[in-house]
Coordinates of C-alpha atoms in Angstrom, one line a residue:
X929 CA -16.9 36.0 10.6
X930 CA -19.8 38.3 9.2
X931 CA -21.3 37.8 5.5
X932 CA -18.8 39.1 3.2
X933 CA -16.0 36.9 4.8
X934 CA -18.4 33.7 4.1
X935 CA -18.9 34.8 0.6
X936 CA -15.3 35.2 0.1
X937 CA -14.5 31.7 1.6
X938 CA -16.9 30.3 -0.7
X939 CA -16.0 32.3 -3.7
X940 CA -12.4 31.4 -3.0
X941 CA -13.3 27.8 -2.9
X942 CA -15.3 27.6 -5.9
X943 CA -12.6 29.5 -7.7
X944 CA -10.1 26.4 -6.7
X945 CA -12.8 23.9 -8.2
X946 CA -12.8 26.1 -11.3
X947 CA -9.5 25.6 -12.0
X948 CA -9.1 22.3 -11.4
X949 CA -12.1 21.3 -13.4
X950 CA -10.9 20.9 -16.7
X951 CA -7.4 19.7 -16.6
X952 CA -8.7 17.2 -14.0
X953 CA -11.9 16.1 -16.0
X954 CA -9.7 15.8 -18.9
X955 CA -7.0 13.7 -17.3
X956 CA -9.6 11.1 -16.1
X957 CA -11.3 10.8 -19.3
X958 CA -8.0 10.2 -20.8
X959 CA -6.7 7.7 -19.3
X960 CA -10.3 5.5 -18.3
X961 CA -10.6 5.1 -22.5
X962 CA -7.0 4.9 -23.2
X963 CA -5.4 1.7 -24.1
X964 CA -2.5 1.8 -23.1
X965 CA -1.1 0.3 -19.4
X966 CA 1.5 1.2 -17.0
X967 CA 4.5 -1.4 -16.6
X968 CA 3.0 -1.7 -13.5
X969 CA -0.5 -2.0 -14.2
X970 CA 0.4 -5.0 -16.5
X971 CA 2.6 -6.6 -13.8
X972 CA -0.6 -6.5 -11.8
X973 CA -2.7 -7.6 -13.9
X974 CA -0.4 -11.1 -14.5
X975 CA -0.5 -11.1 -11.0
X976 CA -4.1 -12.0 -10.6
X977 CA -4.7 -13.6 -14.0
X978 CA -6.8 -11.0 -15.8
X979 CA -6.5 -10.1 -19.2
X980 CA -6.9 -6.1 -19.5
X981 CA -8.2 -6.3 -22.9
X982 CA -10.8 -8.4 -22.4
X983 CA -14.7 -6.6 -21.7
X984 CA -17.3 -7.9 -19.2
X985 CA -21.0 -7.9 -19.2
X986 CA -22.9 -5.6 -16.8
X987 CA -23.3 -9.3 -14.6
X988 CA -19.6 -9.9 -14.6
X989 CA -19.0 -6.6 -13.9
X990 CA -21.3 -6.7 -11.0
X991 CA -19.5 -10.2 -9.4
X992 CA -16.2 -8.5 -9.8
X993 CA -17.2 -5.7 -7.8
X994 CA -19.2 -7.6 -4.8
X995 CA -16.1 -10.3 -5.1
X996 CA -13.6 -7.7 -4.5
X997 CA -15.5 -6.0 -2.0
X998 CA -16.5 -9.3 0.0
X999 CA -13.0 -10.0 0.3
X1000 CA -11.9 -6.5 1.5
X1001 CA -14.0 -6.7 4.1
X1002 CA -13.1 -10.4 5.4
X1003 CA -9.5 -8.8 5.8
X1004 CA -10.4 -5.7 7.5
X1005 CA -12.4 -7.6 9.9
X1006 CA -9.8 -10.1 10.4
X1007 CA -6.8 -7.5 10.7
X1008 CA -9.2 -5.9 13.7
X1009 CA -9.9 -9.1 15.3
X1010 CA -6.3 -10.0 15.4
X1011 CA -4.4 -6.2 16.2
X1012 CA -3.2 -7.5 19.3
X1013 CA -0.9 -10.0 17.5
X1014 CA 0.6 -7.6 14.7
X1015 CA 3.3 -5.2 14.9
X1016 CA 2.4 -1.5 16.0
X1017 CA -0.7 -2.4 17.7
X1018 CA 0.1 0.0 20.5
X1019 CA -0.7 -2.6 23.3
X1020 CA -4.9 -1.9 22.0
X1021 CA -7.0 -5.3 22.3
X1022 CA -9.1 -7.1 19.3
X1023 CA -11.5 -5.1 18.2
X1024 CA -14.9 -6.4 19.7
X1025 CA -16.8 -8.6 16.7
X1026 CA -19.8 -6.3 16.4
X1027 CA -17.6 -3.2 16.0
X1028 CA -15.4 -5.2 13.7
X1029 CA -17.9 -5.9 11.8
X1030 CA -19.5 -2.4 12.0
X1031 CA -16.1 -0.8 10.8
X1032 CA -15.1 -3.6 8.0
X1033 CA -18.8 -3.1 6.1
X1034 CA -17.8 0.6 6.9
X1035 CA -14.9 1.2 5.3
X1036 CA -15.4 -1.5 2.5
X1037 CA -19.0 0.6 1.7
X1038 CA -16.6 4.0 1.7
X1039 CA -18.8 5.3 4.6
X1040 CA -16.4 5.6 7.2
X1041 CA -18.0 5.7 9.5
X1042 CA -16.7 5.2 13.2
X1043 CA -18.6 3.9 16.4
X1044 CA -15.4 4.8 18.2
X1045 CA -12.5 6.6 19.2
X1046 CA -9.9 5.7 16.6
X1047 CA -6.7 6.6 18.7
X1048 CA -7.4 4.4 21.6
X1049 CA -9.2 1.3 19.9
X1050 CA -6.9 0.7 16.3
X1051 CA -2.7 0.9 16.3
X1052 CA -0.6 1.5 13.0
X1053 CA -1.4 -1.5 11.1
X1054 CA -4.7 -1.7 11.0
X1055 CA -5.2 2.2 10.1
X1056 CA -2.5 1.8 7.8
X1057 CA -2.5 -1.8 6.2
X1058 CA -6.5 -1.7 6.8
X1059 CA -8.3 1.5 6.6
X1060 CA -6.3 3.1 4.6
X1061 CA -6.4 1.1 2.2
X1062 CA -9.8 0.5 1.7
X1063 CA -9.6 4.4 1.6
X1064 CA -8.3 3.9 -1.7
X1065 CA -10.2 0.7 -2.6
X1066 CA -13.4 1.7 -2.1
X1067 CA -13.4 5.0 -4.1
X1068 CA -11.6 3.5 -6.9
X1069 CA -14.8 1.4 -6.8
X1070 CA -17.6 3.6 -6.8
X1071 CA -15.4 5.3 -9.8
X1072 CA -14.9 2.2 -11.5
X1073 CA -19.3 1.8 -11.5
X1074 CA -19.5 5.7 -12.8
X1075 CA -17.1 4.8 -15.6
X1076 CA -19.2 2.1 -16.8
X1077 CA -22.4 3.5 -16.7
X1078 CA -20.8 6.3 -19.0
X1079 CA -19.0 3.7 -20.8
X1080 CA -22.9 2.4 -21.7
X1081 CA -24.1 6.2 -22.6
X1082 CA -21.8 6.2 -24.9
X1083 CA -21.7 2.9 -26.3
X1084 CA -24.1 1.0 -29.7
X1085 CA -25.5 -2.1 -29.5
X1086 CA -22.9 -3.6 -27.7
X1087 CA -23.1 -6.7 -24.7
X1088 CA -19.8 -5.1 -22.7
X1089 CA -19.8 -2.2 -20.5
X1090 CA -15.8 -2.3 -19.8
X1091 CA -13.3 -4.1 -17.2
X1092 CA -13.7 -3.9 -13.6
X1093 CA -10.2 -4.7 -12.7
X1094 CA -8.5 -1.7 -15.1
X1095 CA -11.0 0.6 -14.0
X1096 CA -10.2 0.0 -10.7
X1097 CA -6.4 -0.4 -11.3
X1098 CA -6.2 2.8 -13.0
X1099 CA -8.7 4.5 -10.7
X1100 CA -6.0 3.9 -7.8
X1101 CA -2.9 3.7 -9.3
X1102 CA -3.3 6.8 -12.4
X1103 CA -5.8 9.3 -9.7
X1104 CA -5.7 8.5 -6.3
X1105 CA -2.3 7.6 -5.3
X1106 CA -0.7 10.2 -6.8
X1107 CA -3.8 12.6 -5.5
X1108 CA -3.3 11.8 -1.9
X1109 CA 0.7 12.2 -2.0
X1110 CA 0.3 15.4 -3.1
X1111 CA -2.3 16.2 -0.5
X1112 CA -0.5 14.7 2.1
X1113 CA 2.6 16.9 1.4
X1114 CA 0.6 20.1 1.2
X1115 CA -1.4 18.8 4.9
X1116 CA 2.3 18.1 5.9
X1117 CA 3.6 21.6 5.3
X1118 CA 0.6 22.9 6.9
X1119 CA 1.4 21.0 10.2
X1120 CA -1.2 18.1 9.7
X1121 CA 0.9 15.4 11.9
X1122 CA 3.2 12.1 10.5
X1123 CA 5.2 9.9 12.6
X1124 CA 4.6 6.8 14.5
X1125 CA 5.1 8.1 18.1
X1126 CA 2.8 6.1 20.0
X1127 CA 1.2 8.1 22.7
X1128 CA 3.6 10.7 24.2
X1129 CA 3.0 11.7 28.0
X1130 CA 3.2 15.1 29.1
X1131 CA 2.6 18.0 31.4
X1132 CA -0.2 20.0 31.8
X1133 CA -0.1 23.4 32.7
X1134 CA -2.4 22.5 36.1
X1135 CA 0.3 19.9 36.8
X1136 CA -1.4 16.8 35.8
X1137 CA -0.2 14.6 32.9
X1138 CA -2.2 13.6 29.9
X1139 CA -1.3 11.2 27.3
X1140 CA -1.2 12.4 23.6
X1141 CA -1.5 10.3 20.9
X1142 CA 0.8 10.3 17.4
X1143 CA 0.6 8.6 14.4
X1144 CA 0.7 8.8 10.3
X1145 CA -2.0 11.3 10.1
X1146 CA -1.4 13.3 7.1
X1147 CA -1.3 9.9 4.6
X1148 CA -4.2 9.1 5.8
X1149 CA -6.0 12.5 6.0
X1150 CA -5.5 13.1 2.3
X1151 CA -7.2 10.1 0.7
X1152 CA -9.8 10.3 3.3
X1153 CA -10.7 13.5 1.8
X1154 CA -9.7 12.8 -1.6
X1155 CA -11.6 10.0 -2.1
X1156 CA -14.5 11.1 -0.7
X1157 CA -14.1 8.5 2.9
X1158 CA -14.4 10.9 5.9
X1159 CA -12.7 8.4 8.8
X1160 CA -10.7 10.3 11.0
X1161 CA -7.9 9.1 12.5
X1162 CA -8.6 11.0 15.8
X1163 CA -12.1 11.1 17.4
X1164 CA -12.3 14.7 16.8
X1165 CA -11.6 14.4 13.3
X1166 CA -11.1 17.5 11.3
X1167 CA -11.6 19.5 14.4
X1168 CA -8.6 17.9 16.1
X1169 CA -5.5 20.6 15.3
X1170 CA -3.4 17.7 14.6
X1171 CA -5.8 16.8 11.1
X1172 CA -6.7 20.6 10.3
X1173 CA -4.5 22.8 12.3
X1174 CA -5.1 25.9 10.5
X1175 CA -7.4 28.0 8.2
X1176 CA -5.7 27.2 5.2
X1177 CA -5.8 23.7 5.6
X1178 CA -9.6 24.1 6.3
X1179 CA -9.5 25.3 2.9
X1180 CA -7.4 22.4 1.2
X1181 CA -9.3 19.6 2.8
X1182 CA -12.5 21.3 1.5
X1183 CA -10.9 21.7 -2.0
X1184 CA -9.9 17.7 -1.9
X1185 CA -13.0 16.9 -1.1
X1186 CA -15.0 18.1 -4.0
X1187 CA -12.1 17.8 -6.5
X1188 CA -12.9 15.0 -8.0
X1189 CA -16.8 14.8 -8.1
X1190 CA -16.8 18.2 -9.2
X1191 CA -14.1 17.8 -11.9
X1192 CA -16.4 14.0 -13.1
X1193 CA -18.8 15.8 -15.4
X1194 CA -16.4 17.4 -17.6
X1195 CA -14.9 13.5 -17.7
X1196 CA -18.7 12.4 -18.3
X1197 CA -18.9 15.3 -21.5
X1198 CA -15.6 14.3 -22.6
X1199 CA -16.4 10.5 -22.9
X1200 CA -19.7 11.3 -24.6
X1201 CA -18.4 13.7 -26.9
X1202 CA -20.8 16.5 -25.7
X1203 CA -19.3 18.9 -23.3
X1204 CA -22.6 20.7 -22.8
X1205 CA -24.3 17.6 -21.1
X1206 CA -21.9 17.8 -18.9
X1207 CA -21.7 21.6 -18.0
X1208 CA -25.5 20.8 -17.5
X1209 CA -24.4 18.3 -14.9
X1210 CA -22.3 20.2 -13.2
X1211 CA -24.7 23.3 -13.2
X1212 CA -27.1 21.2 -11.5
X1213 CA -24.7 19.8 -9.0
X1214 CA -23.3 23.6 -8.4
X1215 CA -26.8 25.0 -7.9
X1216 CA -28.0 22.7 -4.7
X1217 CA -24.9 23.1 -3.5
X1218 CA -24.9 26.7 -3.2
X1219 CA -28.3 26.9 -2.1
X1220 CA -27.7 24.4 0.5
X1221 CA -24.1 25.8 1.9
X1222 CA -26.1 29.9 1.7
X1223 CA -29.1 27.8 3.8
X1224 CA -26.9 26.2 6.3
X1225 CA -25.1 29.3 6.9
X1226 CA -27.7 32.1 7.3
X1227 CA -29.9 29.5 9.4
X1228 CA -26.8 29.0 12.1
X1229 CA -26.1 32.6 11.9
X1230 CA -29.6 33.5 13.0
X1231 CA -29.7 30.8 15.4
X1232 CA -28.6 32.5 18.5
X1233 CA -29.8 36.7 19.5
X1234 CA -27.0 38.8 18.6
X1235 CA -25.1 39.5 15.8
X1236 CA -22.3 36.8 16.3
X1237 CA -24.3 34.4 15.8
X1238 CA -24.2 30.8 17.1
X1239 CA -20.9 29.4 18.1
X1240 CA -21.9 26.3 19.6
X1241 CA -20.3 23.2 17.9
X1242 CA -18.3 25.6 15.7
X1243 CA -15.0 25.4 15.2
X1244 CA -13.8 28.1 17.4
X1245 CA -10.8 29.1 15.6
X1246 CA -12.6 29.1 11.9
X1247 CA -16.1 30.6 12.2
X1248 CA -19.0 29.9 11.3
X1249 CA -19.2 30.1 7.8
X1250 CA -15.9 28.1 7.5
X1251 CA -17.9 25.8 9.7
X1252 CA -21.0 25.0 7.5
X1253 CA -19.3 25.2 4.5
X1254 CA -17.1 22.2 5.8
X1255 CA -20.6 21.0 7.4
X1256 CA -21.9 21.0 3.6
X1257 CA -19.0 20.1 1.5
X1258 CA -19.0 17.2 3.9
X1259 CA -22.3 16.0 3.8
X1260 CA -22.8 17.1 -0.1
X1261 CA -20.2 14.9 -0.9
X1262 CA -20.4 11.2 1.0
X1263 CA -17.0 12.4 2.9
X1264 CA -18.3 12.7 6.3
X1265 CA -15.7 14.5 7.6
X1266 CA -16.3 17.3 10.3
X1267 CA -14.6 20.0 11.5
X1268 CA -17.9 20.7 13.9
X1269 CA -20.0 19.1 15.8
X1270 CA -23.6 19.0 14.1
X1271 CA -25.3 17.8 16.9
X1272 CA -24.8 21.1 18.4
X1273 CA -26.1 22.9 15.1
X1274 CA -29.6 24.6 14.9
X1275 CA -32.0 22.1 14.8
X1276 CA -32.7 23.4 11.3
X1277 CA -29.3 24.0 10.6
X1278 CA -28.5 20.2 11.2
X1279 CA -32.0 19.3 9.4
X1280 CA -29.5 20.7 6.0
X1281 CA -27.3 18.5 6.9
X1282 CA -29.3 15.7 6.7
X1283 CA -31.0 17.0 3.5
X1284 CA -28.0 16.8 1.7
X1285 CA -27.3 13.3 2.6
X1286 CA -31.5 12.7 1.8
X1287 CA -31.0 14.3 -1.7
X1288 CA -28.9 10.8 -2.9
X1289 CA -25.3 12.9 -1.9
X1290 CA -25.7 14.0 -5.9
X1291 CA -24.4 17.5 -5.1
X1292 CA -21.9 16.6 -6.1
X1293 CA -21.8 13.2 -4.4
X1294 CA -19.2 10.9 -3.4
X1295 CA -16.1 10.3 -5.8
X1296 CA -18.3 7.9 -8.9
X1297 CA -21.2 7.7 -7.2
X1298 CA -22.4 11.7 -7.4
X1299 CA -22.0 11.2 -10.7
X1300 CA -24.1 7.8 -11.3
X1301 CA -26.7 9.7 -9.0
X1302 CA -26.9 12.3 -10.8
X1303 CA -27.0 10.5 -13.8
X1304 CA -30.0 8.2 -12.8
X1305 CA -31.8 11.7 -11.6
X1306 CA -31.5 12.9 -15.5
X1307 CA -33.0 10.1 -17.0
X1308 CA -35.9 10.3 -14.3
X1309 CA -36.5 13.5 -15.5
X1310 CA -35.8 13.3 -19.1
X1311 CA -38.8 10.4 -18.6
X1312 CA -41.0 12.6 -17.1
X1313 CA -40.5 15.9 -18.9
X1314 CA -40.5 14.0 -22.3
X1315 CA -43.9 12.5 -21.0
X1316 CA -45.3 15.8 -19.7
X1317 CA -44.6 17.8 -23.4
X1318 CA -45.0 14.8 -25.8
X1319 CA -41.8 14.5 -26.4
X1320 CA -39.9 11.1 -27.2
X1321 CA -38.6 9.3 -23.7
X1322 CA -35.0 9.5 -24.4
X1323 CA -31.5 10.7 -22.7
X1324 CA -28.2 11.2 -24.4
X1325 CA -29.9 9.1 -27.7
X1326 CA -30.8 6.0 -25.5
X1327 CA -34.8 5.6 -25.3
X1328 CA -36.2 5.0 -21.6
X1329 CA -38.4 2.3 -21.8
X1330 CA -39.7 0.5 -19.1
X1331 CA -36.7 -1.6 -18.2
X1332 CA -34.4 1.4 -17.6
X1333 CA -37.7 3.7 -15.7
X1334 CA -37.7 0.4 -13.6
X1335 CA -34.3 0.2 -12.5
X1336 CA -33.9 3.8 -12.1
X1337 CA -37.1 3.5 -10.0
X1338 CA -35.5 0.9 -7.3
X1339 CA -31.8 3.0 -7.5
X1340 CA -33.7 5.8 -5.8
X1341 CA -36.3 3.8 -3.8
X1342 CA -33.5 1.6 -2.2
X1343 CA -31.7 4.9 0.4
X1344 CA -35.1 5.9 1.1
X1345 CA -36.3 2.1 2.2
X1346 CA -33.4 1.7 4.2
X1347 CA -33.1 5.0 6.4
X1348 CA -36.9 4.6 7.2
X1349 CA -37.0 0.8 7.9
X1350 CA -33.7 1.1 10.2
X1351 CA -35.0 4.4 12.2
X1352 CA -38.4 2.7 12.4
X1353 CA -37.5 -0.5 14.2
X1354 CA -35.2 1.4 16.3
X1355 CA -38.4 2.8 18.1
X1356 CA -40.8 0.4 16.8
X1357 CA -39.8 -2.7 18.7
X1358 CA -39.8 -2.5 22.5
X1359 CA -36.4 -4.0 23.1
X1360 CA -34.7 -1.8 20.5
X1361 CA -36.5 0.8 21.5
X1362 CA -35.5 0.6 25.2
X1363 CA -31.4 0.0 24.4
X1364 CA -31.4 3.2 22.4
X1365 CA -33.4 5.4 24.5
X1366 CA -31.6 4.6 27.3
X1367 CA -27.7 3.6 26.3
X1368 CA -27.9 5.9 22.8
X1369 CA -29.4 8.6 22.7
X1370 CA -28.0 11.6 24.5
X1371 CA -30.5 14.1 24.2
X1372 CA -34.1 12.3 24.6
X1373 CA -37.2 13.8 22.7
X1374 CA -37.3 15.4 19.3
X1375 CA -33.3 15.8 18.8
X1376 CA -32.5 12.2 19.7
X1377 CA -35.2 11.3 17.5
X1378 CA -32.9 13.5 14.8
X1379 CA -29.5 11.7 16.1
X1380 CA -31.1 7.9 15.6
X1381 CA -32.4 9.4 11.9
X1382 CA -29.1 10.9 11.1
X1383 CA -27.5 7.8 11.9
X1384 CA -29.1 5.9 9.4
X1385 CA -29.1 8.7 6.6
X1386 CA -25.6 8.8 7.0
X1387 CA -25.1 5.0 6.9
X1388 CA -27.6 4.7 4.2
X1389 CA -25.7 6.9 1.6
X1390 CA -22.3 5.6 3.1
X1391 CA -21.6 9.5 4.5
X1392 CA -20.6 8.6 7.5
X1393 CA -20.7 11.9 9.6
X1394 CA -23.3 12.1 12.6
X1395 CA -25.0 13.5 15.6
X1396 CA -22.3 13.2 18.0
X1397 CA -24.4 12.8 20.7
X1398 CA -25.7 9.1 19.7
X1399 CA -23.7 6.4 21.3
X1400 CA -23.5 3.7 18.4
X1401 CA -21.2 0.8 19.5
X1402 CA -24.1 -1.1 21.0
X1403 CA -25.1 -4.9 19.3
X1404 CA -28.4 -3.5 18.0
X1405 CA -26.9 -0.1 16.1
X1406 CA -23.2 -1.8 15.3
X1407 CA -25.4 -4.5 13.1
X1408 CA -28.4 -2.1 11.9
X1409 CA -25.8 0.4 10.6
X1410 CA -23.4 -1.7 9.7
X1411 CA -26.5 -3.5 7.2
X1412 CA -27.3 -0.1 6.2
X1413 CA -23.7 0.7 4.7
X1414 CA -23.7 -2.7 2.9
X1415 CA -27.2 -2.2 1.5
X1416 CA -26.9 1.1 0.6
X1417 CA -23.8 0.7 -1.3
X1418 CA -24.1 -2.2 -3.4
X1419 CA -27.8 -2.5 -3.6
X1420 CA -27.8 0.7 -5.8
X1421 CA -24.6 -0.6 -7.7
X1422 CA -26.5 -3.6 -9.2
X1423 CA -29.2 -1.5 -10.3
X1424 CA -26.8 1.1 -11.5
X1425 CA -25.0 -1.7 -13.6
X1426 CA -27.8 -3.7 -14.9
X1427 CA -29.0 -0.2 -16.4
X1428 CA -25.5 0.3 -17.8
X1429 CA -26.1 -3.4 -19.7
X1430 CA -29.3 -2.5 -21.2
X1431 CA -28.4 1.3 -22.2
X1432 CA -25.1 -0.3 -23.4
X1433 CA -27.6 -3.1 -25.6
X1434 CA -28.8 0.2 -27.4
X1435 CA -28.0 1.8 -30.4
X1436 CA -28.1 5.4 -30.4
X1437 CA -31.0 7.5 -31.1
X1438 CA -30.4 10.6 -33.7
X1439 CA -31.5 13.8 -32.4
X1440 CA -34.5 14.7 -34.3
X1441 CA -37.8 17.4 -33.7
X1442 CA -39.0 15.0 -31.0
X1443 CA -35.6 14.9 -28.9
X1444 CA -36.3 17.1 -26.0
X1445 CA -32.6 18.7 -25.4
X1446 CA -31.4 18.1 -22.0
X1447 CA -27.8 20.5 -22.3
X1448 CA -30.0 24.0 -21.6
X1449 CA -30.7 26.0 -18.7
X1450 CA -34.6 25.0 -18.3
X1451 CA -33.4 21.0 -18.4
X1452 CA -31.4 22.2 -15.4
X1453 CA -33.7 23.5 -13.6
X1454 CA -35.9 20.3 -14.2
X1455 CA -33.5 18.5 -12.9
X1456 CA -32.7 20.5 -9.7
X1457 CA -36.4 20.3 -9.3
X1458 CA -37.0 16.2 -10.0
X1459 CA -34.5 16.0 -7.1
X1460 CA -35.3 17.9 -4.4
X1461 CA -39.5 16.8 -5.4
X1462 CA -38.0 13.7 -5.0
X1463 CA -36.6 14.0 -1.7
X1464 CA -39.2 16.5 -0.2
X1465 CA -42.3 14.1 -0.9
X1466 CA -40.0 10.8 0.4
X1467 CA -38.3 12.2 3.8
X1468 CA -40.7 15.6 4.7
X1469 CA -42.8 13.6 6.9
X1470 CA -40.0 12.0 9.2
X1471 CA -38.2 15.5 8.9
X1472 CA -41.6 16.7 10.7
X1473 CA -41.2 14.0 13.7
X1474 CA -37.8 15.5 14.3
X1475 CA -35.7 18.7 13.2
X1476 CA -38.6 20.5 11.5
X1477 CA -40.9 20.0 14.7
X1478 CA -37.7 20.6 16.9
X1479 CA -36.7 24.2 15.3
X1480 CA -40.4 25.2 15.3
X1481 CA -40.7 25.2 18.7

């Protein structure tokens, strides 16, 4: 595929996001400040005693969401520690307790991400009752955060920043449900697999026999894209012809993945009243994006000598460009999905992907939490450009005092502090150090120095793609990692939340000659800038240890 042909791809792509934009921004705004319930919201709701009318505080907001996540991930782990006893667990063992715990804080922290081969090591009822359902649970509540801390934008003087349990509710039941039937159907007619087969033996055309696994792929593809997850149900994931068998379903599990997040700032304008402040959201998130998929792709196509470029952990029957935009969508977006191998990229091909993961996965982030990322970037810069021009410290009429700079300060220090602290003990003490040089790390020197880095970037900002050449089901990396999701999940919620209670505390500020307008193109550009400053001057010197040093060479 030569340079017009990528262009095309992505022009198509962004064309797709276009139209969905509005009608689906729209939709979500709707129905997160509507009033009304479904018949069987309300049943739900009686169910487990909560009153849907009722409004928490940013603290009981907070317990509700670490409550329902803590016991989300006591049943994943215990549906993996007992598979051999439930129905349609293909004859597979219990899952080992360091890789069940490794996969629970996973799935719970919407990483997804897999130190294994999912065909051989879960049957139906743990991907089905199990990961698949905290597919939907744990989008619904990074949504259900994003919600509130627009909820507090927009709010006076009040204590209350919403209900956990309809956000959630509705999140699932109103968006994500319906989302991922209608994905699934379109994967189905596309050939993307569903049945419950087991594994099927057959004939090879050498004459051997190889055994080739079924199962409900398609249900499970679509909210894994939809909501922003990225677990496979194969090993090869979105490479594997039975999850993406063609072009066009390259395309459609591109198009679900940045549905939502990119479609969440015309919610955000809508709640607030002011469409601009959204557009200027979603210019931002639209800018690094391009810059980084154009990046990726010229770097890969100038990676090898020739004009074809190199194919090397490409998806042979897509391209290149097909490839890294997947590659970026993926990583851009929390998914984690992969249609390629980016351990095979370019060293500084694979450095983007890692970049995109470093910038906070604002671009447009994860399904709720590109948005709250984003969100925390404009205040940081409001902060500092009101600062810089003597302008009053304000954002969308809340002042930024030194309560909110604080909290926004530990948001973005919190990623950072984990990827560095978990890649730095992995080398820095001498046991650790010796189990992953010499059980993990495929490729020593510089690039396995990149795969133990990417590891925790992607676990970090609950991605959950990786450098496929790092062997991660050993005690130390099953427990680092498995940390790293939790902390870099809900460590960022609190602060995200407790900001939401003090914006939400606030009355409203009235625009007046001091209130530095944060809707027009140079407030963009700001903002592009705060967070790729932020990134460079935080990650540039690890980056130097390993991709950067690896592709100068």
């Amino acid at each position: 595929m030569g340079v017009w042909p990528a262009v095309a791809s992505f022009l198509l792509v962004a064309l797709l996001l276009a139209a969905l934009h509005r009608p689906l921004g729209d939709y979500m705004a709707r129905f997160y400040t509507s009033s009304k319930n479904l018949a069987v919201e309300r049943g739900f709701y009686r169910l487990i005693g909560v009153d849907a009318a009722s409004r928490q505080s940013w603290q009981s907001y907070l317990r509700s969401v670490l409550a329902f996540s803590a016991v989300g991930m006591l049943f994943l782990y215990a549906l993996q520690r007992t598979q051999h006893l439930l129905p349609g667990s293909l004859g597979l063992p219990p899952v080992p307790e360091g890789l069940a715990f490794n996969t629970a804080a996973s799935f719970v922290a919407n990483t997804n991400w897999q130190s294994y081969s999912p065909e051989v090591t879960m049957g139906y009822a743990v991907q089905l009752t199990g990961l698949a359902v905290q597919n939907f649970l744990s989008a619904a509540v990074g949504l259900a955060v994003a919600v509130a801390l627009v909820r507090a934008f927009a709010s006076r003087k009040e204590d209350t920043i919403g209900n956990f349990w309809t956000d959630m509710t509705r999140s699932v039941l109103r968006l994500l449900l319906p989302g991922a039937f209608l994905g699934a159907l379109v994967l189905l007619i596309g050939g993307v697999i569903q049945n419950f087969s087991g594994f099927t033996e057959v004939s090879t055309l050498s004459g051997g026999t190889q055994s080739i696994p079924g199962g409900p792929v398609a249900s499970q593809e679509a909210i894994k894209l939809l909501g922003t997850n990225g677990g496979g149900f194969f090993n090869a994931n979105s490479s594997h012809p039975f999850e993406n068998p063609s072009a066009w379903t390259n395309l459609v599990q591109m198009v679900l993945m940045l549905a939502i997040p990119f479609s969440l700032p015309r919610t955000f304008g809508t709640m607030m009243g002011d469409r601009k402040q959204g557009y200027a959201i979603l210019a931002a998130m639209a800018g690094i994006f391009t810059v980084s998929a154009a990046a990726m792709t010229a770097l890969e196509f100038s990676a090898a000598t020739g004009e074809a470029g190199s194919m090397e952990g490409k998806e042979q029957r897509f391209g290149i460009a097909a490839s890294t935009l997947f590659a970026t969508t993926s990583t851009a977006t929390s998914t984690g999905a992969v249609n390629s191998m980016h351990d095979s990229f370019s060293p500084l091909g694979g450095m983007m992907a890692m970049l995109n993961m470093m910038l906070g996965e604002v671009a447009p982030g994860g399904v709720g939490s590109g948005l709250y990322g984003m969100l925390i970037l404009a205040l940081v810069t409001s902060f500092i450009a009101g600062l810089l021009v003597g302008r009053t410290p304000e954002y969308l009429g809340k002042k930024i005092g030194p309560r909110e700079i604080k909290l926004a300060s530990l948001y973005l220090l919190t990623m950072p502090t984990v990827v560095l602290a978990g890649t730095a003990l992995s080398f820095a003490v001498p046991g650790i150090r010796a189990d992953v040089q010499d059980t993990s790390i495929l490729n020593p020197g510089l690039h396995g120095f990149s795969e133990v880095l990417y590891a925790f970037t992607s676990a970090a900002n609950n991605n959950g793609s990786a450098f496929a050449g790092l062997t991660a089901n050993t005690p130390w990396l099953n427990t680092a990692l498995g940390l790293a999701m939790l902390l870099g999940r809900f460590l960022p919620m609190l602060f995200v939340l407790a900001l939401a209670g003090s914006l939400a505390a606030q009355d409203r500020v009235p625009v007046s000659a001091g209130t530095l307008p944060t809707h027009r193109p140079q407030a963009v550009v700001m903002l592009c800038g705060v967070t790729v400053i932020v990134t460079a001057l935080t990650f540039f010197p690890v980056l130097a240890l390993g991709p950067l040093a690896e592709g100068l060479l």
